[in-house]
Coordinates of C-alpha atoms and ligand atoms in Angstrom, one line a residue:
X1479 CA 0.0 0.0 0.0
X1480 CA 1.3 3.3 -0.8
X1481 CA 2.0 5.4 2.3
X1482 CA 1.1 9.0 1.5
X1483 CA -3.1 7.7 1.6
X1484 CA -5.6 10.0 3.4
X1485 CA -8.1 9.5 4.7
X1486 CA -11.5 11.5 6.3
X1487 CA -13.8 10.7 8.6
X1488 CA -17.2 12.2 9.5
X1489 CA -18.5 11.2 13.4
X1490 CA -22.5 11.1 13.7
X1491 CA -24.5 10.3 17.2
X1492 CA -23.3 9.3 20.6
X1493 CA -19.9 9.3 22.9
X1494 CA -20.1 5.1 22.1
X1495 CA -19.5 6.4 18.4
X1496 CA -16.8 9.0 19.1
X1497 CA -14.9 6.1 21.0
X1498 CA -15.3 4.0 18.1
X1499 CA -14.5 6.6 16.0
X1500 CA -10.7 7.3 17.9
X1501 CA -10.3 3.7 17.4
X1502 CA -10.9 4.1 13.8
X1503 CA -8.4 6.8 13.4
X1504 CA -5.7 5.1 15.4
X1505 CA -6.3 1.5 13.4
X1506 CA -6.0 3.7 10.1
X1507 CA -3.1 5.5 11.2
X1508 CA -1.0 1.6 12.1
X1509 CA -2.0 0.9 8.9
X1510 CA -0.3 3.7 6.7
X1511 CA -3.3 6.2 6.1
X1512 CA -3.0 10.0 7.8
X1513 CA -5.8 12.3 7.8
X1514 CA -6.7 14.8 5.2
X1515 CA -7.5 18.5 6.2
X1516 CA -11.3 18.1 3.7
X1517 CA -13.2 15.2 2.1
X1518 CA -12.0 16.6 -1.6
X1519 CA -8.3 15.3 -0.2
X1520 CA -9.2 12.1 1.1
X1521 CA -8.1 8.5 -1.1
X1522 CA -11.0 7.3 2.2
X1523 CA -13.9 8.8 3.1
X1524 CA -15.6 7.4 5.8
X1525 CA -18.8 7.8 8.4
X1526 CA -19.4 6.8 11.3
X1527 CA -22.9 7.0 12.0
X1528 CA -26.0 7.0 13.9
X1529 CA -29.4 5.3 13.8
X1530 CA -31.2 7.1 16.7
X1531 CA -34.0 9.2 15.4
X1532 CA -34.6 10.3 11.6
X1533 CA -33.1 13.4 11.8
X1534 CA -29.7 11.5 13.1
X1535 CA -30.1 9.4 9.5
X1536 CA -31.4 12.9 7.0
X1537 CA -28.1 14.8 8.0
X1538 CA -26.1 11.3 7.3
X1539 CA -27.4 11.1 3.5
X1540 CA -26.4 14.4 2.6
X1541 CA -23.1 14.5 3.5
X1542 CA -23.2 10.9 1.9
X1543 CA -24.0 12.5 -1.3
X1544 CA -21.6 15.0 -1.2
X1545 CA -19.0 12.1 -1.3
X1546 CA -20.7 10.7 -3.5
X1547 CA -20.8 13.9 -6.0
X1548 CA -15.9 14.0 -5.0
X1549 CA -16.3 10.4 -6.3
X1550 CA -17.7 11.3 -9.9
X1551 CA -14.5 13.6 -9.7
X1552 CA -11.8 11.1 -8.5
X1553 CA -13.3 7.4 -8.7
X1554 CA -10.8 5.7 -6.8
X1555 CA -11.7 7.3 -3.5
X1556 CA -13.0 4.4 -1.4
X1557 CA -15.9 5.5 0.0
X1558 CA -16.8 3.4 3.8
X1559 CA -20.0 3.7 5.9
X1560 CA -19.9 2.4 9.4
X1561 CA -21.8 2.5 12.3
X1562 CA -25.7 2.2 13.5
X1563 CA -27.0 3.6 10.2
X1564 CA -25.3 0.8 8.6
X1565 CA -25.6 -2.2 10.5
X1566 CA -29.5 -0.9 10.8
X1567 CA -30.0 -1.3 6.8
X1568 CA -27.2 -4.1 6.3
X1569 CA -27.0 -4.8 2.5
X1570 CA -29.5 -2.5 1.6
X1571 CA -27.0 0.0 1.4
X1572 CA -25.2 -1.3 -1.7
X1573 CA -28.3 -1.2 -3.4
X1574 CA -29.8 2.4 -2.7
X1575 CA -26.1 4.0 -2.5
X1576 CA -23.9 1.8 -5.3
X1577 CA -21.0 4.7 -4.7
X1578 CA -20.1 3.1 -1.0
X1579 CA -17.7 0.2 -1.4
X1580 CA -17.5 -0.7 2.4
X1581 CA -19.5 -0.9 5.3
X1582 CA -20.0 -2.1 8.3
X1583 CA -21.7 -2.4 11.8
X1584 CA -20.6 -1.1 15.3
X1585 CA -17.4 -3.1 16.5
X1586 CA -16.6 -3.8 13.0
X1587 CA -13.7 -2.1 13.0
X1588 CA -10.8 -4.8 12.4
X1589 CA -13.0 -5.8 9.3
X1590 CA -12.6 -2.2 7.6
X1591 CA -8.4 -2.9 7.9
X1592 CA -8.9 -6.0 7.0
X1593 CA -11.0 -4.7 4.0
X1594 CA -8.7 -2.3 2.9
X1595 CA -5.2 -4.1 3.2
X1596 CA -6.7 -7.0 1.2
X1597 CA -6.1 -7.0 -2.6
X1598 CA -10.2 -6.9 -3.8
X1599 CA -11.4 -4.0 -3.3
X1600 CA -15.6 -4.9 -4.4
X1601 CA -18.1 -3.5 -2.4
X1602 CA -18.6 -5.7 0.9
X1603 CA -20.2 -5.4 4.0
X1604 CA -19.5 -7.0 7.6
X1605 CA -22.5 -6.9 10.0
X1606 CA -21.9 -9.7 12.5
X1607 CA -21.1 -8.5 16.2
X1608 CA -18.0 -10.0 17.2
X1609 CA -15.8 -7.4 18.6
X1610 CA -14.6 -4.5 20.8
X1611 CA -13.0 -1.6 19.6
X1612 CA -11.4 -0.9 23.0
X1613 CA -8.3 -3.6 22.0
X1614 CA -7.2 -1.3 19.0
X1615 CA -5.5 1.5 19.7
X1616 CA -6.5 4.8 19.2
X1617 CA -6.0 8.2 18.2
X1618 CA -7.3 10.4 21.4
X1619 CA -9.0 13.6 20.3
X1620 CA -8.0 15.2 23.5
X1621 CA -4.9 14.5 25.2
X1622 CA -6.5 14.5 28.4
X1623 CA -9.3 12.7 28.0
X1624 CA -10.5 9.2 27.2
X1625 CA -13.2 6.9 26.5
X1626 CA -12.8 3.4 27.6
X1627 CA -15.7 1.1 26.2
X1628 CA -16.7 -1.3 29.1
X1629 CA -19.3 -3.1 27.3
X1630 CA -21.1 -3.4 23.8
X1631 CA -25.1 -3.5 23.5
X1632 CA -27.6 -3.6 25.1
X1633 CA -30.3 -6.1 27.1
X1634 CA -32.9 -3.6 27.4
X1635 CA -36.2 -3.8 25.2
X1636 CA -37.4 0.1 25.1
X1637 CA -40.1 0.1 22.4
X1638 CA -38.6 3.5 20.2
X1639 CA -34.9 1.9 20.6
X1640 CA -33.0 0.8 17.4
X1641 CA -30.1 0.3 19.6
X1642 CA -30.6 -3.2 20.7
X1643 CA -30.8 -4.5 16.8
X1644 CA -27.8 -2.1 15.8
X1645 CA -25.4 -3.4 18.6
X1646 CA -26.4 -6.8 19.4
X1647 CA -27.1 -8.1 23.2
X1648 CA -25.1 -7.1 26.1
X1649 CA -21.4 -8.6 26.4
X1650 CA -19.1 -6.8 29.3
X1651 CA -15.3 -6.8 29.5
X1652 CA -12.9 -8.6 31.3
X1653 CA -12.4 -6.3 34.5
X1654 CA -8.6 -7.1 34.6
X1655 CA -8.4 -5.7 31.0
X1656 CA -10.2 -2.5 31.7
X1657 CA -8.2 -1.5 34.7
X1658 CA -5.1 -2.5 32.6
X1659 CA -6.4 -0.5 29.4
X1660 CA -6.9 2.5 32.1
X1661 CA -3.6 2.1 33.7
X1662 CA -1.4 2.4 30.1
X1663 CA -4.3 6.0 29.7
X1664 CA -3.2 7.2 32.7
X1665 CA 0.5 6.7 32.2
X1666 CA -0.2 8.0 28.7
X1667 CA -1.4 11.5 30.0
X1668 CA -5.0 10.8 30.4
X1669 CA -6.7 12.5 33.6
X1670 CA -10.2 12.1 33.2
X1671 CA -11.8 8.5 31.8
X1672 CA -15.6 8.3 30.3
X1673 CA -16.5 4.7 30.8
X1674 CA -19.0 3.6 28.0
X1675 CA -21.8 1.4 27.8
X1676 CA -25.4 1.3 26.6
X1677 CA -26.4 0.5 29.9
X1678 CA -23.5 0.7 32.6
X1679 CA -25.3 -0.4 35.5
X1680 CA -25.7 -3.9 34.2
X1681 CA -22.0 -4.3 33.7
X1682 CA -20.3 -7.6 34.8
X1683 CA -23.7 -9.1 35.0
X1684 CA -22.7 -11.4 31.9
X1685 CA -19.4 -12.4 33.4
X1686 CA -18.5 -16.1 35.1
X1687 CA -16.7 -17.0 37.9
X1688 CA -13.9 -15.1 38.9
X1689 CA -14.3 -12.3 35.8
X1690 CA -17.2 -11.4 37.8
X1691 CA -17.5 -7.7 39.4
X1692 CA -20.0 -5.7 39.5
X1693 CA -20.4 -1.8 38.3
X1694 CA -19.2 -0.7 42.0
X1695 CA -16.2 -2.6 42.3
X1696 CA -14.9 -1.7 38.4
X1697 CA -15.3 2.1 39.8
X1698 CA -13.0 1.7 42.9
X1699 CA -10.6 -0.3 41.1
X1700 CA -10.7 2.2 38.4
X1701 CA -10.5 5.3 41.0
X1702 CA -7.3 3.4 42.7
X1703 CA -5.0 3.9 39.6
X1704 CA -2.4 6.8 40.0
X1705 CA -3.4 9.6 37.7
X1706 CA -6.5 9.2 37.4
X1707 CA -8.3 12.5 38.7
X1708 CA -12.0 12.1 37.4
X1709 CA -14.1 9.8 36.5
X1710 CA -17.5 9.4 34.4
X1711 CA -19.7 7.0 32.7
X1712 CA -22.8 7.2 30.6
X1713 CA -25.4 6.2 30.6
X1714 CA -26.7 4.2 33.5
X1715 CA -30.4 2.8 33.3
X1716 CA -32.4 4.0 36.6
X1717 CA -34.0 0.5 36.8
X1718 CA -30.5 -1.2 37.6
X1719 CA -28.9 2.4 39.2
X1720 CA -28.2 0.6 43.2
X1721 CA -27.3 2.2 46.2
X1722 CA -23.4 0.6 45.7
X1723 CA -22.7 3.1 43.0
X1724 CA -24.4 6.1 44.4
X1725 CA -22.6 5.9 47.4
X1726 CA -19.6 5.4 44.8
X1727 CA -20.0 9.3 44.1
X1728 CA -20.1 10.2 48.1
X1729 CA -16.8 8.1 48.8
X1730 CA -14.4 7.5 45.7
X1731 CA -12.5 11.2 45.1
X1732 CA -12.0 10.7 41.5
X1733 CA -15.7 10.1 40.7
X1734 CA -17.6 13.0 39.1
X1735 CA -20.6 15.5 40.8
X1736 CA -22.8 14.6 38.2
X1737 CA -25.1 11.5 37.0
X1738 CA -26.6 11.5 33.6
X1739 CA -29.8 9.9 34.2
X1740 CA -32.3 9.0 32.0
X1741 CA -35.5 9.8 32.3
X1742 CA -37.7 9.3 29.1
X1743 CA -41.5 9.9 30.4
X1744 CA -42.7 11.4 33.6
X1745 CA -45.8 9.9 33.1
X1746 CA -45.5 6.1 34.3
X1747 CA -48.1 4.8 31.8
X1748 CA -45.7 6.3 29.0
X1749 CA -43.2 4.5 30.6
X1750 CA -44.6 1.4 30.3
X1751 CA -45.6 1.3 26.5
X1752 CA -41.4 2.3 26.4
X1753 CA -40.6 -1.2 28.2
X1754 CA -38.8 0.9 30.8
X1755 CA -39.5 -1.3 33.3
X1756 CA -39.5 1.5 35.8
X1757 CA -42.3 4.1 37.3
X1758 CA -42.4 7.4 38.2
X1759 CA -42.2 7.1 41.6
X1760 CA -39.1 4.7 41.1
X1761 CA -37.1 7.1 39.2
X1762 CA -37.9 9.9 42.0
X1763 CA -36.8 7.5 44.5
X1764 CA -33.4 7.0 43.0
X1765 CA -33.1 11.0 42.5
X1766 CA -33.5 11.0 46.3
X1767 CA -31.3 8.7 47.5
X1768 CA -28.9 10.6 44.9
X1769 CA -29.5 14.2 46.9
X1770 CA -29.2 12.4 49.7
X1771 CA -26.2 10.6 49.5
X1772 CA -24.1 13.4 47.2
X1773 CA -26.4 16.3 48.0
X1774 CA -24.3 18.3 45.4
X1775 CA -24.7 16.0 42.6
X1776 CA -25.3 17.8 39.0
X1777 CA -28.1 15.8 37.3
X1778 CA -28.4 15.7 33.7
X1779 CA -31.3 14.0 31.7
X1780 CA -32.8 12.8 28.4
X1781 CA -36.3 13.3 27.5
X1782 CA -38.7 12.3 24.5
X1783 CA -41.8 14.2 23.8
X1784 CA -44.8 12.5 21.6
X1785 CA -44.4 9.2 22.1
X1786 CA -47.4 7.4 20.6
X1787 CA -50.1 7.7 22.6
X1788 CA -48.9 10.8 25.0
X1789 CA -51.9 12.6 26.7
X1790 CA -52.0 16.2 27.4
X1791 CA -51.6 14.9 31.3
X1792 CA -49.2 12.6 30.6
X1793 CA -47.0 14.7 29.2
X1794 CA -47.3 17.1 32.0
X1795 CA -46.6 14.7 34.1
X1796 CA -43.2 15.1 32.5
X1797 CA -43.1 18.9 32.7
X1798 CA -43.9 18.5 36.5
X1799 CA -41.6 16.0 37.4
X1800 CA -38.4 18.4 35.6
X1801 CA -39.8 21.1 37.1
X1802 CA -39.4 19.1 40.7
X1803 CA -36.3 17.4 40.0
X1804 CA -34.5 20.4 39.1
X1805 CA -31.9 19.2 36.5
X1806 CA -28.5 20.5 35.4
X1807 CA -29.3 20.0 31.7
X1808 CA -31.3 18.0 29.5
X1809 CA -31.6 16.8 26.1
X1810 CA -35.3 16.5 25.1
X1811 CA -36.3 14.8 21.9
X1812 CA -39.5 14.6 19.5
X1813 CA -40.2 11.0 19.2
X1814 CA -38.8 9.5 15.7
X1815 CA -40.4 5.8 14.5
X1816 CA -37.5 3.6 14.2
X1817 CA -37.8 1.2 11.6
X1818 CA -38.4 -2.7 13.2
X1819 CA -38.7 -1.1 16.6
X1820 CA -42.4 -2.2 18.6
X1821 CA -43.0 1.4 19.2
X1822 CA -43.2 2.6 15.6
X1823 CA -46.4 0.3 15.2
X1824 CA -48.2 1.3 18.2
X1825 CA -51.7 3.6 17.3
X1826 CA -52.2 7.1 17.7
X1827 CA -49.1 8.3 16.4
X1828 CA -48.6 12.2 17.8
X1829 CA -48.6 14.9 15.1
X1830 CA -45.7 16.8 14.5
X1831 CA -46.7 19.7 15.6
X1832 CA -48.0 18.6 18.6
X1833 CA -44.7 17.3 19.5
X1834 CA -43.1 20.5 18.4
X1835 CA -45.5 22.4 20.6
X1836 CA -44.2 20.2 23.4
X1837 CA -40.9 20.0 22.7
X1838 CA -40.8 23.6 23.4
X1839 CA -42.4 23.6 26.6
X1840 CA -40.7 21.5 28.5
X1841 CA -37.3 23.0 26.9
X1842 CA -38.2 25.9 28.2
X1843 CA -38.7 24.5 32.0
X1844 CA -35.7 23.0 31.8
X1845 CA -33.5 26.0 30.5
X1846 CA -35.1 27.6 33.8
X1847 CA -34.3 25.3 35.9
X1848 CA -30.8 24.8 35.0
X1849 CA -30.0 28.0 34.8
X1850 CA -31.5 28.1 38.4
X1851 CA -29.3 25.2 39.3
X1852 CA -26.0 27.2 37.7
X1853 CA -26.6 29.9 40.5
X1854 CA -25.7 27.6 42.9
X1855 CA -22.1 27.8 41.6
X1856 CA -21.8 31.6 42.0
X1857 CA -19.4 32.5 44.1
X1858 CA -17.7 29.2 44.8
X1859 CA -14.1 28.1 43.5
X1860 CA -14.5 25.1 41.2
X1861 CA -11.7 22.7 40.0
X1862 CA -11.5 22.9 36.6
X1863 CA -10.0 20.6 34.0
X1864 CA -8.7 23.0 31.1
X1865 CA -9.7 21.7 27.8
X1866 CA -8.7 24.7 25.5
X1867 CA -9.1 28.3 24.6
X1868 CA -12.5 30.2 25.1
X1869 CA -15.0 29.4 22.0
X1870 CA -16.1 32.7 22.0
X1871 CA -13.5 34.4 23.5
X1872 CA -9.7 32.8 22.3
X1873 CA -7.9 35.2 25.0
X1874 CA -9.9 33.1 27.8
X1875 CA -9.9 29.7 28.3
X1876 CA -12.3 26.9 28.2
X1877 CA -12.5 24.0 31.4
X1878 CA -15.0 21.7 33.0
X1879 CA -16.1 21.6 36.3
X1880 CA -16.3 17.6 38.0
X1881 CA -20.4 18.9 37.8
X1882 CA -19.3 18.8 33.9
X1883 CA -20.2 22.5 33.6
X1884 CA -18.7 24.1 31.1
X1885 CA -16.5 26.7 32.7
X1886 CA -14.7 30.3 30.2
X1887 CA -12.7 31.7 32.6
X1888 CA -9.4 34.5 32.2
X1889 CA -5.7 32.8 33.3
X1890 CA -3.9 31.1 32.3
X1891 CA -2.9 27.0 31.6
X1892 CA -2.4 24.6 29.4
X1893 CA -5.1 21.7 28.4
X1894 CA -5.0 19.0 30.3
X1895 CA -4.4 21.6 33.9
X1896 CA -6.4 21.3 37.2
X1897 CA -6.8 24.8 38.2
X1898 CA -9.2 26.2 40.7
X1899 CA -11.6 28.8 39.1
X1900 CA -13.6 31.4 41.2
X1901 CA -16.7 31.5 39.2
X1902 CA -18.4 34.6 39.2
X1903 CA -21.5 34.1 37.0
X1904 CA -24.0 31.5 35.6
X1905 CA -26.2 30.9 33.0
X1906 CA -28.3 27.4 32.1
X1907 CA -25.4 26.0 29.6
X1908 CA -22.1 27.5 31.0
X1909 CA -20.0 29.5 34.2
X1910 CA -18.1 32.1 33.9
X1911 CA -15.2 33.3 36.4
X1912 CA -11.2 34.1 36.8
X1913 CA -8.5 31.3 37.7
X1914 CA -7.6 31.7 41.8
X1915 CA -4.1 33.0 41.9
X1916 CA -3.3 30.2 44.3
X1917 CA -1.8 28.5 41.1
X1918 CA -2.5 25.1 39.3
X1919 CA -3.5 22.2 41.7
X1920 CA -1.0 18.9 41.5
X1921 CA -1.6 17.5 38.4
Ligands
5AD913 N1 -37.0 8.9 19.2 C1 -36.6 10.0 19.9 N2 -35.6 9.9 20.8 C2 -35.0 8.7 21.0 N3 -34.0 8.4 21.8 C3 -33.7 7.0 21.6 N4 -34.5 6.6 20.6 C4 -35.4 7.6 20.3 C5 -36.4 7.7 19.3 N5 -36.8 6.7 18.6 C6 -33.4 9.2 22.8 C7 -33.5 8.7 24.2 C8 -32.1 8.2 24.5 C9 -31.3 9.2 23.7 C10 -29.9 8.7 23.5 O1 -32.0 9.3 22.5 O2 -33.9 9.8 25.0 O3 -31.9 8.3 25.9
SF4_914 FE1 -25.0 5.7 19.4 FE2 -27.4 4.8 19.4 FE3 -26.6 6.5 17.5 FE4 -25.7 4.0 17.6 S1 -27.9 4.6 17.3 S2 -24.5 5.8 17.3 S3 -25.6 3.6 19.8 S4 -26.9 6.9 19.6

């Protein structure tokens, strides 16, 4: 293979696909590719992407025929789809786009080196889950930072969810691995680990005999490696979130401030038709023993509005229960029919206006309620992990809180820093506030 090949590489959807997207980069790299600066200067143009909601697969297909339109230009660019999107229309996507010469699913990233070291290079497609992508290696976006993927799919049957078809049923990794893969981040630079899975609570459960451990015990051996200053995982499922990992926040210094929990439906009748297998009153009761145990905790959330069959009451309901809880941030979403998925076929179907409508009410409870959760920050010095310059202003620079606040604050640092920020103001999405002069904390 010639050595001077490019390639570029488009991400789509969620942290799971960022990770897998590093992994990507770091396999192409081993094998002789380096990146190009635009699509029109890449031999490989690849995507990674997402099956979530409709929208999610709309923005896909247009960049898709932008590639399409460089490889009328230059047709031995090597076009490659990967991801949810693909593995959710499999072969199909030979047929409606003849342009893309490779894809495949999740965790099919050995297949794509495999694919493009071998000698034929027809259109072919790899859609059986057999692997991680945590054993590559990996081309870290931030120095600082890194994802480590502690397990693949997902046992879960929420009705609207194409994720259990795009990334097959729940397989965990060997503990000993994982703290191993963390160690080599830590001595590598990293600071702060994202542990990944669909669902993290249910970790281990799949594991035998001594492989065994539990959620709990992966986060104290994780928080015992040197180096190591913060933790954070996403996204845990309130029906398996235990008291054991709460109190992992209260007692284990390198977890995080802040659980990303989600919520779905306030209304406990919309949560069952979602196969949430939790209530109302359940998920309140885990946001209490959460405020109880870490009383500080930031809270953030995902919501979907319109759901088939959403009353007027039920989705207040909702609105009520956000306006209760109080959270540091949401992401709220119309409902989108996923193709194969139990909820698409349910009756009454919401308009799209209706869910519009909605949409916009509850965001706007929940921009007032963060940015009446932010104020609680005011005045207090925050440690913050420096990720960069200011987006909006480059003479300032640009940090998270452990709350996972973005903080743009003046000093001075370089990524990768714990500094100590007094923050000085608040609104619902960001802090703002000066470094302490006491200097950067041990690093
Ligand atoms: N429609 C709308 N939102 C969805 N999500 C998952 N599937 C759908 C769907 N079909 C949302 C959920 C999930 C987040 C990642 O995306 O809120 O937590
Ligand atoms: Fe991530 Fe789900 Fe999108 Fe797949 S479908 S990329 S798992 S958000």
């Amino acid at each position: 293979m010639s050595p001077d090949k490019r390639y570029h590489l488009t991400t789509f959807g969620c942290q799971m696909n960022e990770h897998d997207s590093e992994r990507m980069k770091g396999m192409l790299e081993s094998i002789g590719y380096s990146e190009a600066a635009s699509r029109a200067d890449a031999d490989l143009i690849l995507f990674n992407t997402c099956s979530i909601r409709e929208k999610a697969d709309e923005r896909f297909i247009a960049h898709l025929y932008e590639a399409r339109a460089i490889k009328r230009r230059a047709p031995e660019t090597i076009v490659g789809v990967g991801g949810c999107w693909a593995q959710s229309v499999k072969d199909e996507v030979f047929a409606r786009f003849p342009f893309v010469d490779v894809a495949f699913g999740p965790g099919q990233v050995p297949k794509l080196a495999e694919f493009l070291t071998s000698d034929s290079l027809s259109a072919q497609g790899f859609f059986e889950f057999e692997s991680f992508t945590g054993h590559l290696p990996a081309k870290r976006a931030r120095e600082h930072q890194g994802w480590v993927q502690i397990s693949v799919g997902c046992n879960c049957a929420c009705s609207y969810c194409i994720v259990p078809s795009t990334r097959g049923r729940e397989v965990s990794r060997d503990p000993d691995e994982l703290v191993a893969e963390v160690r080599s981040l830590a001595a590598d630079g990293v600071r702060e680990v994202t542990l990944l899975g669909q669902n993290v609570n249910s970790y281990g459960r799949d594991l035998r005999g001594e492989r065994r451990a539990s959620f709990a015990e992966l986060l104290g051996r994780i928080d015992a490696i040197d180096g190591i200053r913060r933790i954070r995982y996403t996204s845990p499922h309130p029906k398996d979130m235990r008291e054991d990992v709460i109190r992992a926040h209260a007692e284990l210094p390198a977890l995080c401030e802040h659980i990303h929990l989600p919520l779905q439906s306030g209304s406990s009748a919309v949560l069952k038709r979602m196969r949430r297998t939790y209530t109302r009153e359940r998920y309140l009761d885990r946001v209490a023993l959460i405020r109880e145990h870490v009383p500080d905790c930031a809270l953030t959330t995902d919501v979907i509005v319109g759901f088939p069959g959403e009353t007027e009451a039920d989705f207040e309901a909702t609105l009520e229960l956000v306006e209760e809880v109080g959270y540091d941030g949401a992401f709220t979403f119309a409902y989108s029919p996923r193709r194969g998925t139990e909820a698409a076929d349910l009756p009454d179907q919401i308009a799209h206006e209706l869910k519009v409508e909605r949409l916009e009410r509850l965001v706007e409870v929940v921009q007032r309620r963060a940015a009446e959760r932010a104020r609680r920050f005011v005045g207090r010095r925050l440690e913050v992990l420096i990720e960069g310059p200011s987006r909006t202003d480059p003479a300032r620079l640009r940090g998270r809180t452990r709350h996972n606040k973005v903080v743009n604050f003046d000093g001075i640092g370089e990524p990768g820093e714990l500094v100590e920020v007094d923050i000085a103001a608040a609104s619902s999405q960001t802090l703002s506030g000066a470094m302490s002069l006491v200097g950067p904390l041990r690093g």
